[in-house]
mmCIF file of C-alpha atoms in Angstrom:
data_model
loop_
_atom_site.group_PDB
_atom_site.id
_atom_site.type_symbol
_atom_site.label_atom_id
_atom_site.label_comp_id
_atom_site.label_asym_id
_atom_site.label_seq_id
_atom_site.Cartn_x
_atom_site.Cartn_y
_atom_site.Cartn_z
ATOM 1 C CA UNK A 23 6.613 -19.767 -13.519
ATOM 2 C CA UNK A 24 7.178 -20.367 -9.780
ATOM 3 C CA UNK A 25 5.706 -17.067 -8.885
ATOM 4 C CA UNK A 26 2.802 -17.577 -11.354
ATOM 5 C CA UNK A 27 1.945 -21.008 -9.578
ATOM 6 C CA UNK A 28 2.216 -19.322 -6.010
ATOM 7 C CA UNK A 29 -0.267 -17.006 -7.137
ATOM 8 C CA UNK A 30 -2.266 -19.637 -8.539
ATOM 9 C CA UNK A 31 -2.519 -21.800 -5.497
ATOM 10 C CA UNK A 32 -3.301 -18.646 -3.397
ATOM 11 C CA UNK A 33 -6.105 -17.641 -5.560
ATOM 12 C CA UNK A 34 -7.486 -21.056 -5.384
ATOM 13 C CA UNK A 35 -7.528 -21.064 -1.717
ATOM 14 C CA UNK A 36 -8.896 -17.410 -1.433
ATOM 15 C CA UNK A 37 -11.451 -17.940 -4.104
ATOM 16 C CA UNK A 38 -12.763 -21.127 -2.379
ATOM 17 C CA UNK A 39 -13.360 -19.435 0.685
ATOM 18 C CA UNK A 40 -15.089 -16.647 -1.237
ATOM 19 C CA UNK A 41 -17.088 -19.184 -2.786
ATOM 20 C CA UNK A 42 -18.581 -20.512 0.389
ATOM 21 C CA UNK A 43 -19.748 -17.119 1.512
ATOM 22 C CA UNK A 44 -21.175 -16.682 -2.100
ATOM 23 C CA UNK A 45 -23.200 -19.859 -1.981
ATOM 24 C CA UNK A 46 -24.774 -18.297 1.236
ATOM 25 C CA UNK A 47 -25.629 -15.341 -0.696
ATOM 26 C CA UNK A 48 -26.938 -17.212 -3.642
ATOM 27 C CA UNK A 49 -29.240 -19.159 -1.589
ATOM 28 C CA UNK A 50 -30.874 -15.846 -0.026
ATOM 29 C CA UNK A 51 -31.157 -14.109 -3.291
ATOM 30 C CA UNK A 52 -32.543 -16.979 -5.529
ATOM 31 C CA UNK A 53 -35.482 -17.052 -3.198
ATOM 32 C CA UNK A 54 -35.963 -13.541 -2.188
ATOM 33 C CA UNK A 55 -33.922 -11.398 -4.831
ATOM 34 C CA UNK A 56 -32.492 -10.011 -1.455
ATOM 35 C CA UNK A 57 -28.837 -9.293 -0.902
ATOM 36 C CA UNK A 58 -28.332 -10.134 2.879
ATOM 37 C CA UNK A 59 -25.706 -7.581 3.699
ATOM 38 C CA UNK A 60 -25.472 -9.292 7.326
ATOM 39 C CA UNK A 61 -24.396 -12.710 5.753
ATOM 40 C CA UNK A 62 -20.710 -12.001 6.552
ATOM 41 C CA UNK A 63 -21.309 -10.698 9.825
ATOM 42 C CA UNK A 64 -23.439 -13.690 10.956
ATOM 43 C CA UNK A 65 -20.807 -15.914 9.329
ATOM 44 C CA UNK A 66 -18.338 -14.158 11.654
ATOM 45 C CA UNK A 67 -20.507 -14.583 14.724
ATOM 46 C CA UNK A 68 -20.670 -18.345 14.206
ATOM 47 C CA UNK A 69 -16.991 -18.758 13.653
ATOM 48 C CA UNK A 70 -16.619 -16.960 17.125
ATOM 49 C CA UNK A 71 -19.110 -19.562 18.722
ATOM 50 C CA UNK A 72 -16.903 -22.318 16.882
ATOM 51 C CA UNK A 73 -13.628 -20.835 18.370
ATOM 52 C CA UNK A 74 -15.358 -20.681 21.896
ATOM 53 C CA UNK A 75 -16.504 -24.245 21.743
ATOM 54 C CA UNK A 76 -13.121 -25.480 20.496
ATOM 55 C CA UNK A 77 -10.878 -23.458 22.963
ATOM 56 C CA UNK A 78 -13.023 -23.017 25.946
ATOM 57 C CA UNK A 79 -15.003 -26.175 25.737
ATOM 58 C CA UNK A 80 -12.313 -28.430 24.471
ATOM 59 C CA UNK A 81 -14.334 -29.838 21.599
ATOM 60 C CA UNK A 82 -12.736 -31.145 18.386
ATOM 61 C CA UNK A 83 -12.730 -28.375 15.753
ATOM 62 C CA UNK A 84 -14.877 -30.085 13.320
ATOM 63 C CA UNK A 85 -17.505 -30.827 16.280
ATOM 64 C CA UNK A 86 -17.180 -27.282 17.279
ATOM 65 C CA UNK A 87 -17.892 -25.871 13.713
ATOM 66 C CA UNK A 88 -20.933 -28.182 13.052
ATOM 67 C CA UNK A 89 -22.340 -27.144 16.400
ATOM 68 C CA UNK A 90 -21.641 -23.641 15.338
ATOM 69 C CA UNK A 91 -23.203 -24.146 12.108
ATOM 70 C CA UNK A 92 -26.497 -25.555 13.816
ATOM 71 C CA UNK A 93 -26.606 -22.456 16.420
ATOM 72 C CA UNK A 94 -26.147 -20.079 13.449
ATOM 73 C CA UNK A 95 -28.855 -21.849 11.428
ATOM 74 C CA UNK A 96 -31.316 -21.297 14.694
ATOM 75 C CA UNK A 97 -30.260 -17.561 14.955
ATOM 76 C CA UNK A 98 -31.099 -17.147 11.150
ATOM 77 C CA UNK A 99 -34.394 -19.006 11.387
ATOM 78 C CA UNK A 100 -35.280 -16.826 14.488
ATOM 79 C CA UNK A 101 -34.326 -13.689 12.535
ATOM 80 C CA UNK A 102 -36.286 -14.545 9.613
ATOM 81 C CA UNK A 103 -39.281 -15.142 11.669
ATOM 82 C CA UNK A 104 -39.089 -11.996 13.824
ATOM 83 C CA UNK A 105 -37.550 -9.343 11.453
ATOM 84 C CA UNK A 106 -37.984 -10.666 7.802
ATOM 85 C CA UNK A 107 -41.150 -12.312 7.472
ATOM 86 C CA UNK A 108 -43.656 -9.517 8.793
ATOM 87 C CA UNK A 109 -42.474 -7.347 5.886
ATOM 88 C CA UNK A 110 -43.625 -7.585 2.169
ATOM 89 C CA UNK A 111 -41.325 -9.617 0.459
ATOM 90 C CA UNK A 112 -41.757 -7.299 -2.908
ATOM 91 C CA UNK A 113 -40.876 -4.176 -0.880
ATOM 92 C CA UNK A 114 -37.050 -4.589 -0.537
ATOM 93 C CA UNK A 115 -36.072 -1.309 1.092
ATOM 94 C CA UNK A 116 -37.208 -2.296 4.607
ATOM 95 C CA UNK A 117 -35.529 -5.738 4.293
ATOM 96 C CA UNK A 118 -32.295 -4.073 3.063
ATOM 97 C CA UNK A 119 -32.493 -1.424 6.097
ATOM 98 C CA UNK A 120 -32.857 -4.242 8.385
ATOM 99 C CA UNK A 121 -29.796 -6.403 6.959
ATOM 100 C CA UNK A 122 -27.731 -3.169 7.373
ATOM 101 C CA UNK A 123 -28.834 -2.615 11.056
ATOM 102 C CA UNK A 124 -27.993 -6.246 11.742
ATOM 103 C CA UNK A 125 -24.535 -5.762 9.973
ATOM 104 C CA UNK A 126 -23.948 -3.127 12.544
ATOM 105 C CA UNK A 127 -25.566 -4.872 15.519
ATOM 106 C CA UNK A 128 -23.643 -8.122 15.192
ATOM 107 C CA UNK A 129 -20.236 -6.496 14.336
ATOM 108 C CA UNK A 130 -20.733 -4.322 17.610
ATOM 109 C CA UNK A 131 -21.931 -7.352 19.775
ATOM 110 C CA UNK A 132 -18.873 -9.113 18.682
ATOM 111 C CA UNK A 133 -16.691 -6.457 19.481
ATOM 112 C CA UNK A 134 -18.080 -5.921 22.986
ATOM 113 C CA UNK A 135 -17.883 -9.868 23.825
ATOM 114 C CA UNK A 136 -14.771 -10.882 22.316
ATOM 115 C CA UNK A 137 -13.016 -7.320 21.835
ATOM 116 C CA UNK A 138 -11.339 -6.285 18.610
ATOM 117 C CA UNK A 139 -7.827 -8.205 19.058
ATOM 118 C CA UNK A 140 -7.234 -10.794 16.502
ATOM 119 C CA UNK A 141 -7.484 -14.342 17.695
ATOM 120 C CA UNK A 142 -5.983 -17.423 16.196
ATOM 121 C CA UNK A 143 -8.340 -19.993 15.014
ATOM 122 C CA UNK A 144 -7.751 -23.680 15.399
ATOM 123 C CA UNK A 145 -6.428 -25.793 12.234
ATOM 124 C CA UNK A 146 -9.013 -27.390 10.550
ATOM 125 C CA UNK A 147 -7.010 -28.980 7.976
ATOM 126 C CA UNK A 148 -3.643 -30.851 8.127
ATOM 127 C CA UNK A 149 -0.542 -28.551 8.000
ATOM 128 C CA UNK A 150 2.364 -28.535 5.929
ATOM 129 C CA UNK A 151 2.612 -28.613 1.793
ATOM 130 C CA UNK A 152 1.140 -31.154 -0.414
ATOM 131 C CA UNK A 153 3.423 -30.373 -3.345
ATOM 132 C CA UNK A 154 6.314 -28.099 -3.759
ATOM 133 C CA UNK A 155 7.585 -26.411 -7.167
ATOM 134 C CA UNK A 156 10.638 -24.310 -6.159
ATOM 135 C CA UNK A 157 9.308 -21.258 -4.087
ATOM 136 C CA UNK A 158 5.597 -22.360 -5.008
ATOM 137 C CA UNK A 159 3.943 -24.761 -2.595
ATOM 138 C CA UNK A 160 0.351 -26.267 -2.686
ATOM 139 C CA UNK A 161 -0.653 -26.518 0.928
ATOM 140 C CA UNK A 162 -2.872 -28.994 2.351
ATOM 141 C CA UNK A 163 -5.204 -25.973 3.337
ATOM 142 C CA UNK A 164 -5.724 -25.044 -0.089
ATOM 143 C CA UNK A 165 -6.655 -28.628 -1.268
ATOM 144 C CA UNK A 166 -9.070 -29.186 1.540
ATOM 145 C CA UNK A 167 -10.642 -25.882 1.272
ATOM 146 C CA UNK A 168 -11.527 -26.611 -2.297
ATOM 147 C CA UNK A 169 -12.575 -30.165 -1.435
ATOM 148 C CA UNK A 170 -14.872 -28.721 1.291
ATOM 149 C CA UNK A 171 -16.723 -26.444 -1.245
ATOM 150 C CA UNK A 172 -17.114 -28.907 -3.778
ATOM 151 C CA UNK A 173 -18.622 -31.454 -1.151
ATOM 152 C CA UNK A 174 -20.851 -28.852 0.333
ATOM 153 C CA UNK A 175 -22.137 -28.045 -3.332
ATOM 154 C CA UNK A 176 -22.621 -31.740 -3.998
ATOM 155 C CA UNK A 177 -24.630 -31.976 -0.832
ATOM 156 C CA UNK A 178 -26.748 -28.957 -1.520
ATOM 157 C CA UNK A 179 -27.461 -30.251 -5.048
ATOM 158 C CA UNK A 180 -28.736 -33.622 -3.779
ATOM 159 C CA UNK A 181 -30.852 -31.582 -0.971
ATOM 160 C CA UNK A 182 -32.364 -29.570 -3.653
ATOM 161 C CA UNK A 183 -32.919 -32.289 -6.110
ATOM 162 C CA UNK A 184 -33.941 -35.490 -4.038
ATOM 163 C CA UNK A 185 -35.904 -34.072 -0.851
ATOM 164 C CA UNK A 186 -39.386 -32.424 -0.377
ATOM 165 C CA UNK A 187 -38.140 -29.421 1.366
ATOM 166 C CA UNK A 188 -35.583 -28.871 -1.642
ATOM 167 C CA UNK A 189 -38.356 -29.156 -3.954
ATOM 168 C CA UNK A 190 -40.405 -26.388 -2.178
ATOM 169 C CA UNK A 191 -37.375 -24.200 -2.146
ATOM 170 C CA UNK A 192 -37.007 -24.581 -5.980
ATOM 171 C CA UNK A 193 -40.773 -23.770 -6.216
ATOM 172 C CA UNK A 194 -40.523 -20.616 -4.144
ATOM 173 C CA UNK A 195 -37.387 -19.428 -6.000
ATOM 174 C CA UNK A 196 -39.190 -20.011 -9.441
ATOM 175 C CA UNK A 197 -42.457 -18.368 -8.572
ATOM 176 C CA UNK A 198 -43.613 -17.224 -4.983
ATOM 177 C CA UNK A 199 -47.030 -16.495 -5.871
ATOM 178 C CA UNK A 200 -47.514 -19.972 -7.627
ATOM 179 C CA UNK A 201 -45.835 -21.852 -4.896
ATOM 180 C CA UNK A 202 -48.558 -20.537 -2.495
ATOM 181 C CA UNK A 203 -51.572 -21.387 -4.519
ATOM 182 C CA UNK A 204 -50.234 -25.179 -4.745
ATOM 183 C CA UNK A 205 -50.256 -25.169 -0.984
ATOM 184 C CA UNK A 206 -46.523 -24.792 -0.275
ATOM 185 C CA UNK A 207 -45.862 -23.040 2.864
ATOM 186 C CA UNK A 208 -43.626 -20.071 1.750
ATOM 187 C CA UNK A 209 -42.784 -18.931 5.293
ATOM 188 C CA UNK A 210 -41.087 -21.907 6.743
ATOM 189 C CA UNK A 211 -39.259 -22.599 3.269
ATOM 190 C CA UNK A 212 -37.900 -19.381 3.469
ATOM 191 C CA UNK A 213 -37.006 -19.751 7.046
ATOM 192 C CA UNK A 214 -35.283 -22.983 6.118
ATOM 193 C CA UNK A 215 -33.641 -21.126 3.319
ATOM 194 C CA UNK A 216 -32.045 -18.381 5.840
ATOM 195 C CA UNK A 217 -31.021 -21.106 8.057
ATOM 196 C CA UNK A 218 -29.055 -23.046 5.692
ATOM 197 C CA UNK A 219 -27.319 -19.897 4.350
ATOM 198 C CA UNK A 220 -26.146 -19.082 7.793
ATOM 199 C CA UNK A 221 -25.076 -22.498 8.231
ATOM 200 C CA UNK A 222 -23.145 -22.285 4.913
ATOM 201 C CA UNK A 223 -21.818 -18.900 5.863
ATOM 202 C CA UNK A 224 -20.375 -20.108 9.304
ATOM 203 C CA UNK A 225 -18.582 -22.864 7.466
ATOM 204 C CA UNK A 226 -17.103 -20.550 5.051
ATOM 205 C CA UNK A 227 -16.027 -18.321 7.751
ATOM 206 C CA UNK A 228 -14.334 -21.036 9.769
ATOM 207 C CA UNK A 229 -12.680 -22.131 6.718
ATOM 208 C CA UNK A 230 -11.436 -18.801 5.786
ATOM 209 C CA UNK A 231 -9.917 -17.799 9.410
ATOM 210 C CA UNK A 232 -8.364 -21.452 9.432
ATOM 211 C CA UNK A 233 -5.564 -20.275 7.083
ATOM 212 C CA UNK A 234 -2.408 -19.873 9.491
ATOM 213 C CA UNK A 235 -1.935 -16.429 8.073
ATOM 214 C CA UNK A 236 -5.200 -15.256 9.074
ATOM 215 C CA UNK A 237 -7.046 -14.401 12.635
ATOM 216 C CA UNK A 238 -10.337 -13.968 13.707
ATOM 217 C CA UNK A 239 -11.717 -10.721 14.697
ATOM 218 C CA UNK A 240 -15.048 -8.732 14.356
ATOM 219 C CA UNK A 241 -14.233 -7.006 10.972
ATOM 220 C CA UNK A 242 -12.578 -10.000 9.250
ATOM 221 C CA UNK A 243 -15.615 -10.958 6.964
ATOM 222 C CA UNK A 244 -16.052 -7.406 5.805
ATOM 223 C CA UNK A 245 -13.855 -7.742 2.926
ATOM 224 C CA UNK A 246 -14.681 -11.135 2.357
ATOM 225 C CA UNK A 247 -18.119 -10.040 1.950
ATOM 226 C CA UNK A 248 -17.435 -7.654 -0.923
ATOM 227 C CA UNK A 249 -15.426 -10.575 -2.750
ATOM 228 C CA UNK A 250 -18.124 -12.838 -2.063
ATOM 229 C CA UNK A 251 -21.123 -10.685 -3.538
ATOM 230 C CA UNK A 252 -18.955 -10.090 -6.580
ATOM 231 C CA UNK A 253 -18.353 -13.704 -7.068
ATOM 232 C CA UNK A 254 -22.230 -14.498 -6.504
ATOM 233 C CA UNK A 255 -22.940 -11.754 -9.134
ATOM 234 C CA UNK A 256 -20.419 -12.944 -11.311
ATOM 235 C CA UNK A 257 -21.749 -16.490 -11.042
ATOM 236 C CA UNK A 258 -25.340 -15.274 -11.857
ATOM 237 C CA UNK A 259 -26.865 -14.738 -8.288
ATOM 238 C CA UNK A 260 -29.095 -17.720 -8.652
ATOM 239 C CA UNK A 261 -26.466 -20.468 -9.048
ATOM 240 C CA UNK A 262 -24.801 -22.420 -6.195
ATOM 241 C CA UNK A 263 -22.182 -23.609 -8.772
ATOM 242 C CA UNK A 264 -21.956 -20.569 -10.366
ATOM 243 C CA UNK A 265 -20.796 -19.121 -6.923
ATOM 244 C CA UNK A 266 -17.953 -21.419 -7.222
ATOM 245 C CA UNK A 267 -17.090 -20.303 -10.551
ATOM 246 C CA UNK A 268 -17.294 -16.719 -9.354
ATOM 247 C CA UNK A 269 -15.527 -17.309 -6.343
ATOM 248 C CA UNK A 270 -12.364 -18.994 -7.946
ATOM 249 C CA UNK A 271 -12.497 -16.146 -10.650
ATOM 250 C CA UNK A 272 -12.341 -13.557 -7.950
ATOM 251 C CA UNK A 273 -9.540 -15.438 -6.213
ATOM 252 C CA UNK A 274 -7.363 -15.694 -9.308
#
């Protein structure tokens, strides 16, 4: 039973981290039916920005993470405007090639700038154990990681249901051509979607490497992207809450 509980707690922690990146994948797919293969590397780049802001600039870790999310969002918005929007959204082949190219380019850039040696990421959550059952321990990291995912999903749900930009995004996700006919600016809406996905992905990368047993390096999100894509597919690829279910399922 102790071993089962230990693996259960590990699965919740890992699955919650997978869910955050899966949410970012779902945000892109639900609007464009495109899998962004560079999502993990964009998240990794944002985590490095947060690390620099926290360790070299002396900012509190959560302030550094929020600023990194904003920088990642601006970077993704620029990518959408310059590399994605000029192509026909119905033709996925060039877009897939672009995201694969971004995957390689961002990974190489991170390796050149920060090298490939692992680095410790500052703690985002309290250290120590919340509960102990013999050899099984429920850490504060596990609890706060799950709370972070749920809070993120609640905020996204409110954004999509209570705001004008959220309504526009839901319309574009439902039917792109009809959205254009009723006057919705599809380009800026998709640009906002890319920015939002990058911000959520950066948060997911920061939470993932904030685990004391992990370290940040350029290839850290490659395996996570595989699990997150599986989680997004398991959750239906069009539901942000389904991404949480899929992430926890893959983690467990």
